[in-house]
Short mmCIF file of C-alpha atoms in Angstrom, two decimals:
data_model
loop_
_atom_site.label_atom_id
_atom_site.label_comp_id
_atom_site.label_asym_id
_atom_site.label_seq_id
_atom_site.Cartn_x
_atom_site.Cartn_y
_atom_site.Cartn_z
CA UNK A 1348 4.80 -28.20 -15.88
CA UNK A 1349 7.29 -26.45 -17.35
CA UNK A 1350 10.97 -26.61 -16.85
CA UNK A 1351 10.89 -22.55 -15.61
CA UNK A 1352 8.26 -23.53 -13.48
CA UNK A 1353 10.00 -26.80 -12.14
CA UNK A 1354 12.98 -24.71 -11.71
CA UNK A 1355 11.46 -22.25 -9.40
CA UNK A 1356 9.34 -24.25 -6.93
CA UNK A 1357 13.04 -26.96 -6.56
CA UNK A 1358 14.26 -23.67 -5.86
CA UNK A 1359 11.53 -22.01 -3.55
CA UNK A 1360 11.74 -26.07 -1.11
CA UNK A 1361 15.46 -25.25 -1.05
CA UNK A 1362 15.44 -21.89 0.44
CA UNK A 1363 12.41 -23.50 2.50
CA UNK A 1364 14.61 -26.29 3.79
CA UNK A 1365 17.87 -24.15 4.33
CA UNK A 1366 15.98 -21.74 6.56
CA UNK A 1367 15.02 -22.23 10.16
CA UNK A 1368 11.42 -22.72 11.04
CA UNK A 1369 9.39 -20.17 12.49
CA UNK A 1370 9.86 -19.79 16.21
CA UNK A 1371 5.95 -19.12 16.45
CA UNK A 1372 4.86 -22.80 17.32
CA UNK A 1373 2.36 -22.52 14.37
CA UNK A 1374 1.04 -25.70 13.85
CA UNK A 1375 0.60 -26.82 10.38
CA UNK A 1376 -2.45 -28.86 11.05
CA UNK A 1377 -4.65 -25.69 10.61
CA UNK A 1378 -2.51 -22.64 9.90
CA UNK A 1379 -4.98 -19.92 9.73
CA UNK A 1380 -6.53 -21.01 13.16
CA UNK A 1381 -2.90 -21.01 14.87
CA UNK A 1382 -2.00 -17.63 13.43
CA UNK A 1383 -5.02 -16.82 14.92
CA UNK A 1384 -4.80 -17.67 18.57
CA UNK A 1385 -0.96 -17.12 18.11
CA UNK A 1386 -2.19 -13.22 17.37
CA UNK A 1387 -4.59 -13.44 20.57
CA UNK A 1388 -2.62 -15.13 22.94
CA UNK A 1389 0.98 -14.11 22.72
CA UNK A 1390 1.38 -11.01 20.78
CA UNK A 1391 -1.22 -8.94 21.76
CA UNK A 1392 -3.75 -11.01 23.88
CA UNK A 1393 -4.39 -6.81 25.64
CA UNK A 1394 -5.80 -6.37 21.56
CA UNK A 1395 -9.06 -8.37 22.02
CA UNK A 1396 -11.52 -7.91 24.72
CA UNK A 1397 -13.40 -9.86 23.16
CA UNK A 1398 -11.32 -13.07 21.24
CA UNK A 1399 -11.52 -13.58 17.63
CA UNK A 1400 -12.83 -16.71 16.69
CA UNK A 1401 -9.96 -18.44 15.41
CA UNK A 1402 -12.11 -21.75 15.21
CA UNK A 1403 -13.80 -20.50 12.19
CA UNK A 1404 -11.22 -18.85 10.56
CA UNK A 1405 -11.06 -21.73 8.13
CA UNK A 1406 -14.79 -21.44 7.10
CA UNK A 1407 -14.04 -17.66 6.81
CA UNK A 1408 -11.39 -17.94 4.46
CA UNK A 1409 -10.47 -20.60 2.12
CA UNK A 1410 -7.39 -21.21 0.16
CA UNK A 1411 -7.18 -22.00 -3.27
CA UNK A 1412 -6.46 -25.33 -3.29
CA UNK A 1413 -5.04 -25.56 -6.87
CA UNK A 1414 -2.42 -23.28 -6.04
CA UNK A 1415 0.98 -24.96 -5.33
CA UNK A 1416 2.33 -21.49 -3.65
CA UNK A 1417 -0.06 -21.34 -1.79
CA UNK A 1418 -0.17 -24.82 -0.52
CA UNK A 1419 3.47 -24.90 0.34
CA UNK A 1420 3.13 -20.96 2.24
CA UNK A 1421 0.38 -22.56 4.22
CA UNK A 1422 2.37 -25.38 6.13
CA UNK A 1423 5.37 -23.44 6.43
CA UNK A 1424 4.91 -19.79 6.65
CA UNK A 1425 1.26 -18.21 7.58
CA UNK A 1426 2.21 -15.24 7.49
CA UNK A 1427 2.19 -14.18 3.93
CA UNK A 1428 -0.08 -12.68 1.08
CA UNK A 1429 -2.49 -15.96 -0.23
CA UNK A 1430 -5.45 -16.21 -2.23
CA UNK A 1431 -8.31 -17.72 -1.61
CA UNK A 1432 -12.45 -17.27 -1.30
CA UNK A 1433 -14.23 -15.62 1.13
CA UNK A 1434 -17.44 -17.43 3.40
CA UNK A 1435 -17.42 -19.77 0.46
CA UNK A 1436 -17.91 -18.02 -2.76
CA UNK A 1437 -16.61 -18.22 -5.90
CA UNK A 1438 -14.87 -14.91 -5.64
CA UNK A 1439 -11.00 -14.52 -5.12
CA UNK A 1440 -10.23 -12.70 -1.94
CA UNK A 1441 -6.55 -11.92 -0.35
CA UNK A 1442 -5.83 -12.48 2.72
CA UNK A 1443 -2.80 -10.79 4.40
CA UNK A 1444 -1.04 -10.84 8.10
CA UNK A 1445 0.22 -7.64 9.86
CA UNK A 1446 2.68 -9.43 11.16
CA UNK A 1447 4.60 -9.63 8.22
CA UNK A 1448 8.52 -9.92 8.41
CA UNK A 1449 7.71 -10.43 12.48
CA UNK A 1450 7.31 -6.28 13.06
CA UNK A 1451 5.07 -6.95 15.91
CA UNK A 1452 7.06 -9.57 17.79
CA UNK A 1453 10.08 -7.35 17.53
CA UNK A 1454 8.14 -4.40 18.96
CA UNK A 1455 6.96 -6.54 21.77
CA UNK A 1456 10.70 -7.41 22.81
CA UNK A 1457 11.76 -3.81 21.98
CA UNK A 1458 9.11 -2.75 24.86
CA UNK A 1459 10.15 -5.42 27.28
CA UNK A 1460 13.83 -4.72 26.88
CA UNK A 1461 12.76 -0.86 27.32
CA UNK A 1462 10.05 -2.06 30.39
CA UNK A 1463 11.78 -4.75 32.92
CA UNK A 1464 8.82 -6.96 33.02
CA UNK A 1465 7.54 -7.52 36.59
CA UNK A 1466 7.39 -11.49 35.85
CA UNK A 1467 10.81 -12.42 34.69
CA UNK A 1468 10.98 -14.23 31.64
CA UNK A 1469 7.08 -12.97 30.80
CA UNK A 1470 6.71 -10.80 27.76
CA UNK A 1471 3.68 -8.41 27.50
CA UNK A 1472 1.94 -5.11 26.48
CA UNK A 1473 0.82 -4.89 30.34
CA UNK A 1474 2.95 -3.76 33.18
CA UNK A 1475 1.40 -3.18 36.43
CA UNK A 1476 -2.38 -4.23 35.49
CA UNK A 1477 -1.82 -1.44 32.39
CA UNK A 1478 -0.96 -0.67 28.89
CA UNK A 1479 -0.51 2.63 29.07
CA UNK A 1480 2.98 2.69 28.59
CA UNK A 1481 2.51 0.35 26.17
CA UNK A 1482 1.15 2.87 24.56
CA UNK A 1483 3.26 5.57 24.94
CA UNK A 1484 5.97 3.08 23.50
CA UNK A 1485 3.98 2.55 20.62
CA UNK A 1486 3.41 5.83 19.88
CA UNK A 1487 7.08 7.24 20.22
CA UNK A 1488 7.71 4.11 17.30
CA UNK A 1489 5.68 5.81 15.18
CA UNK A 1490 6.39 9.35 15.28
CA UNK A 1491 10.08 8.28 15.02
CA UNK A 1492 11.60 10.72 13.49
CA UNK A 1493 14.21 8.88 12.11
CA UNK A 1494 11.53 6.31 10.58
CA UNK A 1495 11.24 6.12 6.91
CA UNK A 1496 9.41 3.67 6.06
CA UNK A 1497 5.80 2.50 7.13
CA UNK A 1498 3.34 4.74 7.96
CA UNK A 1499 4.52 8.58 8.63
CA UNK A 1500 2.73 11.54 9.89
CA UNK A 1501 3.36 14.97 9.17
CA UNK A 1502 3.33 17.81 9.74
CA UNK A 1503 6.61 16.95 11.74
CA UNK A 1504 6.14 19.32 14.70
CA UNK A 1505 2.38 18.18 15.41
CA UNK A 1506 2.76 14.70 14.41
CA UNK A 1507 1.49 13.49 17.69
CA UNK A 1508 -1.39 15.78 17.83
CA UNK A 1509 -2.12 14.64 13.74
CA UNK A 1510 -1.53 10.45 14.94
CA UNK A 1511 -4.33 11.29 17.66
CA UNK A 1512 -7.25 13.02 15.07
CA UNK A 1513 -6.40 10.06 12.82
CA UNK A 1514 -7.40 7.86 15.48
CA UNK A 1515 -10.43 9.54 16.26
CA UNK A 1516 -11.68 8.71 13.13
CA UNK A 1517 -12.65 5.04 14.37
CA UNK A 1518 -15.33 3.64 16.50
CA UNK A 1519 -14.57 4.21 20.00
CA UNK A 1520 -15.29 0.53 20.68
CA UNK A 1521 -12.31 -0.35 18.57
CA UNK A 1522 -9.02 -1.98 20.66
CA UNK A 1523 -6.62 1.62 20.85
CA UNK A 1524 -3.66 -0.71 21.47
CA UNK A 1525 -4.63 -3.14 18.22
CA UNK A 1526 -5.37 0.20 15.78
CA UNK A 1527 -1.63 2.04 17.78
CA UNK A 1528 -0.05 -1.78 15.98
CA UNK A 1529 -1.73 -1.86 12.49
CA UNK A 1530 -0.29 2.08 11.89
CA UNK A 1531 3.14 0.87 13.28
CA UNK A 1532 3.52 -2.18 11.42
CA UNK A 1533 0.53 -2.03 8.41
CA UNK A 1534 -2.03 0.69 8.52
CA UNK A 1535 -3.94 -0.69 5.40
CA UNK A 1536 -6.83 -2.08 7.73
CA UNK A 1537 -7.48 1.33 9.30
CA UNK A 1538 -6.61 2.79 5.69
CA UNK A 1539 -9.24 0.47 4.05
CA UNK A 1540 -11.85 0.87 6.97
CA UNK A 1541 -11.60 4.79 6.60
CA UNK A 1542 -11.98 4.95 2.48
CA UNK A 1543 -15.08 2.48 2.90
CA UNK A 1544 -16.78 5.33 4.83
CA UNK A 1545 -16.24 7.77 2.28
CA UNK A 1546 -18.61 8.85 -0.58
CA UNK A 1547 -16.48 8.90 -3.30
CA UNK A 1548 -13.63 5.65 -4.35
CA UNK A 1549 -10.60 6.23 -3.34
CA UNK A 1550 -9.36 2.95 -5.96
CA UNK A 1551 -8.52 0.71 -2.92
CA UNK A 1552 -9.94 -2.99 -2.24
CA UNK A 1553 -12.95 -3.56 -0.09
CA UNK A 1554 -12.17 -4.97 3.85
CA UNK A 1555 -13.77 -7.89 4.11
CA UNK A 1556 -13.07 -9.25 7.45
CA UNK A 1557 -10.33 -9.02 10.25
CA UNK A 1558 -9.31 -11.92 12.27
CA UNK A 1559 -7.01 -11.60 14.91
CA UNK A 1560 -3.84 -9.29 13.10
CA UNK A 1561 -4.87 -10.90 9.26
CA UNK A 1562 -7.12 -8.87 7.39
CA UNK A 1563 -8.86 -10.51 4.27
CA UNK A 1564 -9.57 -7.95 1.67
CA UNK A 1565 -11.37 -8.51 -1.94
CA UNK A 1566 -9.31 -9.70 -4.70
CA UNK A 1567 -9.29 -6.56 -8.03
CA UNK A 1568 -7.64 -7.90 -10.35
CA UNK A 1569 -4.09 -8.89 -12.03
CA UNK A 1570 -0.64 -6.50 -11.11
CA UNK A 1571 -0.39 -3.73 -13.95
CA UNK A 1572 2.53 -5.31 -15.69
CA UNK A 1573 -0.06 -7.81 -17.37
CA UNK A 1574 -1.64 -4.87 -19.03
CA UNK A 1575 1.36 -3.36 -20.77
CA UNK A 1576 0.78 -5.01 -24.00
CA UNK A 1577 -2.82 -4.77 -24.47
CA UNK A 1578 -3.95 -2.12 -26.82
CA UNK A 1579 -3.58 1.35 -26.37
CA UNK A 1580 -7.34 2.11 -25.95
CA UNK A 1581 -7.28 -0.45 -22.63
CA UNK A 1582 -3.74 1.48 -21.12
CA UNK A 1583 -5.59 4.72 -21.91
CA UNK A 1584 -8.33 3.75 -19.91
CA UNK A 1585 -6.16 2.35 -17.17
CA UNK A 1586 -4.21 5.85 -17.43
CA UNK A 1587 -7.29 7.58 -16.71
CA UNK A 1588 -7.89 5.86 -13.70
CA UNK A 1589 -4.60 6.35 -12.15
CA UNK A 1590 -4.56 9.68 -12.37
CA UNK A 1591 -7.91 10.08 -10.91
CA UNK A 1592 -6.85 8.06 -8.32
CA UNK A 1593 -3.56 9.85 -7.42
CA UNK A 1594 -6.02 13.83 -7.25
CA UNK A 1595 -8.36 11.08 -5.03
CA UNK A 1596 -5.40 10.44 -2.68
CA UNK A 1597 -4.09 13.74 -2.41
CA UNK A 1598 -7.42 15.33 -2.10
CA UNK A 1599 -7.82 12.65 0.69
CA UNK A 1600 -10.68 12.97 3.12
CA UNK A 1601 -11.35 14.80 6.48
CA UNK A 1602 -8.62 17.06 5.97
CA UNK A 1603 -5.75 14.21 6.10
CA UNK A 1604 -4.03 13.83 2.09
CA UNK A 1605 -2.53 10.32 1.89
CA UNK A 1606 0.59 10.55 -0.27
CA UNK A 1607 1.36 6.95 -1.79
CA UNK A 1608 5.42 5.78 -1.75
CA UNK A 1609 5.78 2.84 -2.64
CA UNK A 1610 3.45 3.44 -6.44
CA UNK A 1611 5.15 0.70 -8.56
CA UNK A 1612 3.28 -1.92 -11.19
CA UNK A 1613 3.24 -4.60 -8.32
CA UNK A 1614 0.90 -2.35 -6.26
CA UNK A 1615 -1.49 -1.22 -8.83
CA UNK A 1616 -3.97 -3.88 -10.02
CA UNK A 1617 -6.67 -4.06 -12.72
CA UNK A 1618 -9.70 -5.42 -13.97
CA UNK A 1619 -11.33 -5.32 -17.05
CA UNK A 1620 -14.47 -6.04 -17.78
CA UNK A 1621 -17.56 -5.86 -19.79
CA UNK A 1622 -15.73 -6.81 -23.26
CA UNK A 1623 -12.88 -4.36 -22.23
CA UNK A 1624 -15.15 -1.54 -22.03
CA UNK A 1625 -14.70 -1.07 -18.51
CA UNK A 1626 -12.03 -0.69 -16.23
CA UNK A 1627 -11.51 -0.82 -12.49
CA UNK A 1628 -8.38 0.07 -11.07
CA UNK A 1629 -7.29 -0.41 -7.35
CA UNK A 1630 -4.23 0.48 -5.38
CA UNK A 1631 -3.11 -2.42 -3.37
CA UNK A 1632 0.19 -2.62 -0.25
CA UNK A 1633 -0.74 0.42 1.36
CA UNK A 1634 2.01 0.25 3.70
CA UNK A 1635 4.34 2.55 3.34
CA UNK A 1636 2.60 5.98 3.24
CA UNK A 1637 2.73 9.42 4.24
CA UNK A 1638 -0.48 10.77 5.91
CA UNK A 1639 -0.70 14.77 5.79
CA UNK A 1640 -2.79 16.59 8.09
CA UNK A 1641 -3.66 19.29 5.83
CA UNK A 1642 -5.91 21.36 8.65
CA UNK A 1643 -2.25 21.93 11.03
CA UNK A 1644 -1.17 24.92 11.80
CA UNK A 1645 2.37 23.96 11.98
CA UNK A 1646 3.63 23.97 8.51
CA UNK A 1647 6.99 25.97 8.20
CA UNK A 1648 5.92 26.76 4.66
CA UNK A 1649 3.40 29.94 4.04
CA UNK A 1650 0.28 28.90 2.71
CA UNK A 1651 -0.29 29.48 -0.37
CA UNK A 1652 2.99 27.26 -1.63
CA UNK A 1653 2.91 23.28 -2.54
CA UNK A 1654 6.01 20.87 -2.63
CA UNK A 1655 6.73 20.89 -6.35
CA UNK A 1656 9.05 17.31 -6.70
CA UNK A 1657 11.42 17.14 -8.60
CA UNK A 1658 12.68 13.44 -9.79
CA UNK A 1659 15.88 12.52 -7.91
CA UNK A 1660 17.85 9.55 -10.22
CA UNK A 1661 17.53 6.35 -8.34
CA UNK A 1662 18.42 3.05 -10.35
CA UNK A 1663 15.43 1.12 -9.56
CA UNK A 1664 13.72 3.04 -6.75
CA UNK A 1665 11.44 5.93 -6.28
CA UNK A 1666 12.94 8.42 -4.28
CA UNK A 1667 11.64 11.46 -1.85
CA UNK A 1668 13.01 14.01 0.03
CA UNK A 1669 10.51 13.01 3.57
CA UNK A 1670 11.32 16.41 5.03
CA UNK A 1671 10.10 18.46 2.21
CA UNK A 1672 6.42 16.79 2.00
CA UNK A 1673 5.93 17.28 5.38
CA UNK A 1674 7.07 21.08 5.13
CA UNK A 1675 3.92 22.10 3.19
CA UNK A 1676 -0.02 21.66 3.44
CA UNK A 1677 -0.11 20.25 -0.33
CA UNK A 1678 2.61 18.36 -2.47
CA UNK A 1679 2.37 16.84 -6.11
CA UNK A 1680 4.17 13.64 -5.06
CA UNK A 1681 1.39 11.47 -6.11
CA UNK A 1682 1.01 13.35 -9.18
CA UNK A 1683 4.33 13.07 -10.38
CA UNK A 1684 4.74 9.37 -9.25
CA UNK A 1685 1.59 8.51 -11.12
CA UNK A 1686 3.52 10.36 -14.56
CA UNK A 1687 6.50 8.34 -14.05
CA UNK A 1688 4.96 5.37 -13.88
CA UNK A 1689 2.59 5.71 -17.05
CA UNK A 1690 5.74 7.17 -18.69
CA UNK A 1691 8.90 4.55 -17.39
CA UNK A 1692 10.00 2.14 -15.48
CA UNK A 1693 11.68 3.14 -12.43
CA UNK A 1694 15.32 3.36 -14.77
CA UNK A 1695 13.95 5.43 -17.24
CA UNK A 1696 13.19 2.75 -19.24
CA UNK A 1697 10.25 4.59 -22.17
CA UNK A 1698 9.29 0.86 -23.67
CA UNK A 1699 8.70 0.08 -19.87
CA UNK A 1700 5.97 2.42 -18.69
CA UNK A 1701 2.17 1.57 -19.23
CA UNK A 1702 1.45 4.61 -22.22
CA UNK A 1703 4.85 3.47 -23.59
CA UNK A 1704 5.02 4.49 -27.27
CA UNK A 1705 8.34 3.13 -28.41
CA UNK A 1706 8.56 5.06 -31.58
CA UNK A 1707 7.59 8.47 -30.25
CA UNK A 1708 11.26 9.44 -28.20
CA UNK A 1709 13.09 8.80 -31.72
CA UNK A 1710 10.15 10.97 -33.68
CA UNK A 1711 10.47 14.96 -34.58
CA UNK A 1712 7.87 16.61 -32.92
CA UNK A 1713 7.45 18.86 -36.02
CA UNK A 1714 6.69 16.19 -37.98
CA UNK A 1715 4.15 14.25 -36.47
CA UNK A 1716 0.11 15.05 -37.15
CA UNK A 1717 -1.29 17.09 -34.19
CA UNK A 1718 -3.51 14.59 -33.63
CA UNK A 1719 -1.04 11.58 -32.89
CA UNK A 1720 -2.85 11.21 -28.88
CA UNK A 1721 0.28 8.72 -28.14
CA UNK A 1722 2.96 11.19 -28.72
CA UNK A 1723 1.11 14.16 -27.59
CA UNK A 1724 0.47 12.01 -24.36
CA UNK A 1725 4.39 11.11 -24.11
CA UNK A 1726 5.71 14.78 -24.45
CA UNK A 1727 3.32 15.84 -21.83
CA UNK A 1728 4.54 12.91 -19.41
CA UNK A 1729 7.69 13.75 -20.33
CA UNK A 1730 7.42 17.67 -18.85
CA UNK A 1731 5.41 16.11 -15.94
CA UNK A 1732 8.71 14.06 -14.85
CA UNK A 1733 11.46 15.75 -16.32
CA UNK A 1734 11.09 19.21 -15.59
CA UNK A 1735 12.73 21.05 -12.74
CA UNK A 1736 10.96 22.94 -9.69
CA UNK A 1737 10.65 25.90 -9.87
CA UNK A 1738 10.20 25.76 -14.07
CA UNK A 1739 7.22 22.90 -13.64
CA UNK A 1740 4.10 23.81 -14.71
CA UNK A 1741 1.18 22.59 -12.41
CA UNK A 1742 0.98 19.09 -12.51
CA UNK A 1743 -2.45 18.87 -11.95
CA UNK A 1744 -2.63 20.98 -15.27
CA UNK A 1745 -0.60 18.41 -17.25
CA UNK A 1746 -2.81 15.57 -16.15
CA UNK A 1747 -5.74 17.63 -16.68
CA UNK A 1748 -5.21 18.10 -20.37
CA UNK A 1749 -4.12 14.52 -20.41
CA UNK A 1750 -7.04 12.82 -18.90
CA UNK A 1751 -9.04 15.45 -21.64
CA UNK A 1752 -6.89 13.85 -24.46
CA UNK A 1753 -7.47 10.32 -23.57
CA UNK A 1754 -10.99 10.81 -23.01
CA UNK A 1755 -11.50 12.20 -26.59
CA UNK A 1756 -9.13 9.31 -28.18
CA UNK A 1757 -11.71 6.72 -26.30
CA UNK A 1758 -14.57 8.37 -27.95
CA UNK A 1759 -13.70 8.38 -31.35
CA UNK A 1760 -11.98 5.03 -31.33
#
């Protein structure tokens, strides 16, 4: 092992050691079981009519046993992002807990402080033989409209009545109170289940199972930042993908456009396959996203006009202005996110984005051929991010002549 290595897991028992131990009363013994009947028994037992079966949880999903991380997250902290192999085969899957950071827990005592219980010293969703005002509390959390991160619905004034069509989308048979949780705290479940009933990809992973609040999804492949030195014909490819996936998202189905902020090289992963002449692309952590019901008839904006963004500096963030997206029935925010991202890093960093072409930003225009596709690729990013609303040209244009450019560059090479 080497010293790097060494150095970070001494490092990773230290922090482990210095820290308290989770209040849950997880035993070790079994950790995805415990999560499990933790989930079904104290945080939300009102979720499950019928109770998952945490006894099998183990058979469902399996960690990867060679993998110290995981190993060490498993006695000490369930409730983090492992890999492992699903029913038994040889495939990766990922499993992940709602619960993440404790979201729900907090909600729970939020209510109860808000809800004198009727048993003292007895936290639960159910006052008087009822959730309903669980509920209610539940919803008021999410149309916050102070909330920024997380799940958000706009438009702002019918965000209630655009919260309730999104939840008609699922089965009626479906727990309200566990779907009202997962869009509070995680809404990739519901996010995932909704995409998987759609004709067309939307680049996301596949559901696999849910357990109590962890969802196991399939495994697609390594973060983006392992791609950024492969050769130019692979990132093309990649490229391509992305921005099909970004007019995917804000297309969106059944009327609702999904705009993505949190878009960063840790979120995006990729496989490729078939002697690197094919590449899948998915978008993973879809937590933190804005869901735009495009069919209101509450937007303070006329029609015919889109949010045109225009990059705001942020020293290693993306930032938004909330209010504006939710202001009109279509924005480019995914389309310019997508352009910084294939262009930069997130401080303007040119060597750091996926199409970066180091010698290109020191290179005369005039000079080079007309057919150098790198350089006509980075001035083209380079209007997409740089330019200033109301002087942008479409977007959509812009990554329209670029996925036409990279398609004839993969042909002829």
């Amino acid at each position: 092992m080497g010293s790097a290595t060494t150095l970070y897991y001494v490092l990773l028992f230290i922090v482990i050691v210095l820290q308290r131990f989770p209040k849950d009363n997880i035993s070790t013994s079994r950790p995805l079981k415990s999560v499990c009947d933790h989930d079904s028994h104290v945080l939300c037992p009102e979720c499950f009519p019928s109770p998952p079966k945490c006894d099998e949880f183990e058979q469902l999903f399996m960690l990867h046993e060679g993998s110290l991380f995981n190993q060490i997250n498993a006695v000490l902290n369930a409730h983090t992002t492992r890999i492992g192999a699903f029913r038994g085969s040889e495939y990766l899957a990922v499993l992940k807990h709602l619960n993440r950071d404790k979201t729900m827990k907090k909600l729970l005592e939020q209510f109860c402080d808000s809800y004198p219980q009727p048993r003292k010293g007895k936290c639960t969703w159910t006052r008087h033989g009822s959730t309903e005002e669980a509920t209610h509390f539940i919803q008021q959390s999410i149309l916050d409209a102070t909330r920024i991160e997380g799940c958000i619905f706009c438009a702002t004034s019918s965000s209630g009545q655009t919260l309730q069509r999104f939840l008609a989308l699922f089965k009626p048979t479906d727990s309200a109170l566990w779907n009202l949780l997962a869009v509070r705290t995680n809404v990739e479940p519901l996010l995932l289940k909704l995409f998987a009933t759609h004709g067309t990809s939307l680049y996301v992973p596949k559901l696999l199972a849910t357990v109590g609040f962890s969802i196991v999804e399939s495994y697609e492949g390594q973060t983006l930042e392992h791609y950024y030195e492969h050769p130019l014909a692979i990132r093309m490819m990649i490229a391509s993908k992305l921005i099909k996936a970004a007019f995917a998202f804000t297309e969106g189905i059944h009327g609702f456009r999904f705009y993505l902020t949190d878009i960063n090289p840790d979120n995006v992963v990729v496989k490729v396959e078939n002697d690197s002449r094919n590449v899948l692309v998915s978008i993973v952590d879809l937590d933190n996203v804005i869901i735009l019901d495009s069919l209101a008839n509450t937007f303070s904006t006329d029609d015919g006009e889109n949010h045109v963004h225009g990059k705001i500096e942020c020293n290693g963030c993306f930032a938004y202005v909330q209010e504006d997206v939710c202001r009109y029935r279509n924005s480019d925010l995914n389309l310019f996110a997508t352009c910084q991202l294939l262009l930069e890093n997130l401080n303007g960093n040119y060597a750091a984005g996926l199409l970066h072409n180091d010698h290109s930003k020191d290179l005369d225009p005039s000079m080079a051929h007309p057919n150098d596709a790198p350089l006509i690729l980075h001035n083209l990013l380079e209007e997409c991010v740089h330019c200033q609303p109301p002087n942008c040209r479409n977007r959509s244009l812009i990554l329209h002549d670029m996925l036409a450019i990279i398609d004839q560059t993969i042909a002829q090479s």
